[in-house]
C-alpha positions in Angstrom: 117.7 96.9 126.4 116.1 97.0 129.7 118.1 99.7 130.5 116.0 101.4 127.4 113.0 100.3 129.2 113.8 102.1 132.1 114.2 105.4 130.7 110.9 105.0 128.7 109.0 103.8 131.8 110.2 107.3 133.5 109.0 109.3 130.4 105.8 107.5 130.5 105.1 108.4 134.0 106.0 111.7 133.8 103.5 111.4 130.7 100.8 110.2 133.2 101.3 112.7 135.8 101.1 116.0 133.3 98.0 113.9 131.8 96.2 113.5 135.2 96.9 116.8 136.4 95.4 117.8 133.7 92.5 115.2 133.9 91.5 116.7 137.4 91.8 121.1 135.9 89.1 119.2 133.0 86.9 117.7 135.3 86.8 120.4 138.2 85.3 122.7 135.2 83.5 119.9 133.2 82.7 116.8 135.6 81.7 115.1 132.2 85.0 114.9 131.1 86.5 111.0 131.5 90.1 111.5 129.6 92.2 113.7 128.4 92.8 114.8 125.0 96.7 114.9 124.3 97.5 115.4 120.6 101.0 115.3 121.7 103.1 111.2 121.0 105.5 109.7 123.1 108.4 110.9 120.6 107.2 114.3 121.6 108.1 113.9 124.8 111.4 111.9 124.4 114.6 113.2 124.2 116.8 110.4 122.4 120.6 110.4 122.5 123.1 107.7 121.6 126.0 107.4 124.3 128.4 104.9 125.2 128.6 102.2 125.1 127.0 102.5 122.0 123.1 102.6 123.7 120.0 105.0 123.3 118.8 106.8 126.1 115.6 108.8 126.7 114.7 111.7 129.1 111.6 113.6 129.5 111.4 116.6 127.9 108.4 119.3 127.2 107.3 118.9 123.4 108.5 121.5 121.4 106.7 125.3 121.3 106.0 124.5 124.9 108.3 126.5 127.4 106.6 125.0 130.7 105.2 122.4 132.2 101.8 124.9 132.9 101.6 125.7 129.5 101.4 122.6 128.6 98.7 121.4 130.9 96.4 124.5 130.5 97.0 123.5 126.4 95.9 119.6 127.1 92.9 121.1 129.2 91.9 123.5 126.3 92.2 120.7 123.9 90.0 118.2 126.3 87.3 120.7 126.8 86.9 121.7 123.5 86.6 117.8 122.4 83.9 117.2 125.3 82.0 120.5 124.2 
């Protein structure tokens, strides 16, 4: 299980670091802003498999209809300043 943990932890920083880059593109056009808005869940951004020995592992991966890692932060900024607007 703490293996499981593991990979999690490294999906949920990789969650953070998409969300502040993000945070700072939001706030260098509306210095109001004081989060980000991302509609996205953690299952969007896990890949689960089951592999031996008989264990599930995650990985980062971009939520689906998103082909870049750009994309997706222009799409969080959109989404943030729209909510703050």
């Amino acid at each position: 299980m703490d293996e499981l943990w593991n990979y999690q932890e490294q999906v949920e920083q990789k969650m953070d670091e998409i969300r502040q880059k993000a945070l700072l593109r939001a706030q260098a056009i509306n210095p109001h802003v004081s989060h980000v808005v991302d509609n996205y869940t953690f299952d969007d951004y896990c890949e689960k498999t089951w592999d031996y020995p008989g264990a599930w592992y995650c990985s980062f991966r971009l939520p689906k209809g998103i082909k870049t890692e750009a994309e997706l932060i222009d799409k969080i900024v959109r989404e943030t300043l729209a909510h703050f607007n």
